[in-house]
C-alpha cells in the first residue's frame, strides 16, 4: 500500500466580493434604457431601469438604494421635476445623487440649478465624462481607464 501524500493546507484570506454600484435609470426612451444600461453593465455596474418617475419612486420606497440615479427631464406619468421634488422631500431618499440626462434643450446650468443635480448631460452622452462622473459619485476610481471608455475616446 502506498502512503498518501497530503499537501499542506494553509488558510488564505480571500477578500469578499465587491458589490457593484447600482445605477437607477429613470427614462422613457427605450434607446437610453437599453444602450446606457448595457454600457453600464459592461463597465461593472448593476442597472435598474424604470420608464417614469412614479415607477422609480415606487422602487425606491420599496427598498431599492442605488448609488446614483440617472434622471430624464421629460417623461410621461411623472416627469423629472416632479420626481426630484418628491425625492428631495423624502428624508430616506434625498441624499441619493442625481445625474440628469436629457435632450430637452434647456441650458445645463438651468437644469443643474432646478434639479439640484450632481451633474447634467445632454443626449447623446459624452461617454468618457459620463463614466468618470458615475464612478466618482459611486465612490469608484474614476481615473482608471475602462475598455469602453478608452474605445469611446479613440
Coordinates of C-alpha atoms in Angstrom, one line a residue:
X1 CA 0.0 0.0 0.0
X2 CA 1.3 3.4 -1.0
X3 CA 1.4 6.1 1.6
X4 CA -0.9 9.0 0.8
X5 CA 0.9 12.3 0.4
X6 CA -1.1 15.2 1.7
X7 CA -0.5 18.8 0.6
X8 CA -0.2 21.1 3.5
X9 CA -3.2 23.3 3.7
X10 CA -3.0 26.9 4.6
X11 CA -5.7 29.3 5.4
X12 CA -5.9 32.1 2.8
X13 CA -7.6 35.3 3.4
X14 CA -9.8 35.9 0.5
X15 CA -11.3 39.4 0.1
X16 CA -15.1 39.3 -0.1
X17 CA -16.5 40.1 -3.5
X18 CA -17.2 43.8 -4.1
X19 CA -20.8 44.5 -4.7
X20 CA -21.2 46.5 -7.9
X21 CA -22.5 50.0 -7.6
X22 CA -26.2 50.3 -8.5
X23 CA -27.5 52.8 -11.0
X24 CA -31.2 53.6 -11.3
X25 CA -32.1 54.8 -14.8
X26 CA -35.3 56.8 -15.0
X27 CA -36.1 57.5 -18.7
X28 CA -38.9 56.8 -21.1
X29 CA -36.5 56.5 -24.1
X30 CA -36.0 52.8 -24.7
X31 CA -32.7 53.5 -26.6
X32 CA -31.4 55.1 -23.4
X33 CA -32.6 52.3 -21.1
X34 CA -31.1 49.7 -23.4
X35 CA -28.0 51.4 -24.7
X36 CA -26.9 53.2 -21.5
X37 CA -27.9 50.2 -19.4
X38 CA -25.8 47.8 -21.5
X39 CA -22.9 50.2 -21.4
X40 CA -23.0 50.5 -17.6
X41 CA -23.4 46.7 -17.1
X42 CA -20.3 46.2 -19.3
X43 CA -18.5 48.7 -17.0
X44 CA -19.4 46.6 -14.0
X45 CA -22.4 48.5 -12.7
X46 CA -25.7 46.9 -11.6
X47 CA -28.5 48.6 -13.5
X48 CA -32.2 49.0 -12.6
X49 CA -34.3 50.7 -15.3
X50 CA -37.7 52.4 -14.9
X51 CA -39.7 54.3 -17.5
X52 CA -41.1 57.2 -15.4
X53 CA -40.7 58.9 -12.1
X54 CA -43.7 57.3 -10.4
X55 CA -42.3 53.8 -11.0
X56 CA -38.8 54.9 -9.9
X57 CA -40.3 56.3 -6.6
X58 CA -42.2 53.1 -6.0
X59 CA -39.0 51.1 -6.4
X60 CA -37.1 53.4 -4.1
X61 CA -39.8 53.4 -1.5
X62 CA -39.9 49.5 -1.7
X63 CA -36.2 49.5 -0.6
X64 CA -34.0 50.0 -3.7
X65 CA -31.0 52.0 -2.7
X66 CA -29.0 52.9 -5.8
X67 CA -25.6 54.7 -5.6
X68 CA -26.8 57.2 -8.2
X69 CA -30.0 58.0 -10.2
X70 CA -29.9 58.9 -13.9
X71 CA -32.9 61.0 -14.5
X72 CA -34.6 62.2 -17.6
X73 CA -36.5 65.5 -17.6
X74 CA -39.4 64.9 -19.9
X75 CA -41.3 61.7 -19.3
X76 CA -45.0 60.6 -19.2
X77 CA -46.8 59.8 -15.9
X78 CA -44.3 61.7 -13.7
X79 CA -41.6 63.9 -15.2
X80 CA -38.1 64.6 -13.8
X81 CA -39.1 67.8 -12.0
X82 CA -41.9 66.0 -10.0
X83 CA -39.8 63.0 -9.3
X84 CA -36.9 65.2 -8.0
X85 CA -39.3 67.2 -5.8
X86 CA -40.7 64.0 -4.3
X87 CA -37.2 62.6 -3.8
X88 CA -35.9 65.7 -2.1
X89 CA -38.9 65.8 0.2
X90 CA -38.3 62.2 1.4
X91 CA -35.6 62.1 4.1
X92 CA -34.8 58.5 3.2
X93 CA -34.2 59.3 -0.5
X94 CA -32.9 62.9 -0.6
X95 CA -29.2 62.0 -0.4
X96 CA -29.1 59.7 -3.4
X97 CA -27.1 61.6 -6.0
X98 CA -28.9 62.5 -9.2
X99 CA -27.4 62.9 -12.7
X100 CA -29.8 64.4 -15.2
X101 CA -29.6 63.2 -18.8
X102 CA -31.9 65.0 -21.3
X103 CA -32.5 66.1 -24.8
X104 CA -34.8 68.8 -23.5
X105 CA -32.8 71.7 -24.8
X106 CA -32.8 73.5 -21.5
X107 CA -29.5 75.1 -20.5
X108 CA -27.2 72.9 -18.5
X109 CA -26.9 75.5 -15.7
X110 CA -30.7 75.9 -15.5
X111 CA -31.3 72.1 -15.2
X112 CA -28.4 71.8 -12.7
X113 CA -29.9 74.6 -10.5
X114 CA -33.6 73.5 -10.8
X115 CA -32.8 69.8 -10.1
X116 CA -30.0 70.4 -7.6
X117 CA -28.3 67.8 -9.7
X118 CA -24.8 66.4 -9.2
X119 CA -24.2 66.7 -13.0
X120 CA -26.2 67.2 -16.2
X121 CA -25.6 65.5 -19.5
X122 CA -27.3 66.2 -22.8
X123 CA -28.1 63.4 -25.3
X124 CA -26.1 62.0 -26.9
X125 CA -23.8 61.4 -23.9
X126 CA -20.1 62.1 -23.7
X127 CA -19.3 58.6 -22.5
X128 CA -15.9 59.3 -21.1
X129 CA -17.1 62.2 -18.9
X130 CA -20.3 60.3 -18.1
X131 CA -18.4 57.3 -16.8
X132 CA -16.0 59.4 -14.8
X133 CA -18.9 61.2 -13.2
X134 CA -20.7 58.0 -12.2
X135 CA -17.5 56.3 -10.9
X136 CA -16.8 59.4 -8.7
X137 CA -20.4 59.5 -7.4
X138 CA -20.3 55.8 -6.7
X139 CA -17.0 56.0 -4.8
X140 CA -15.1 54.2 -7.5
X141 CA -11.8 55.1 -9.0
X142 CA -12.7 57.4 -11.9
X143 CA -9.1 57.7 -13.0
X144 CA -8.8 54.1 -14.3
X145 CA -9.5 53.7 -18.0
X146 CA -12.0 51.1 -18.9
X147 CA -12.1 49.3 -22.2
X148 CA -15.4 51.1 -23.2
X149 CA -14.3 54.5 -22.1
X150 CA -10.9 54.1 -23.8
X151 CA -12.7 52.9 -27.0
X152 CA -15.0 55.8 -26.8
X153 CA -12.0 58.2 -26.7
X154 CA -10.5 56.8 -29.9

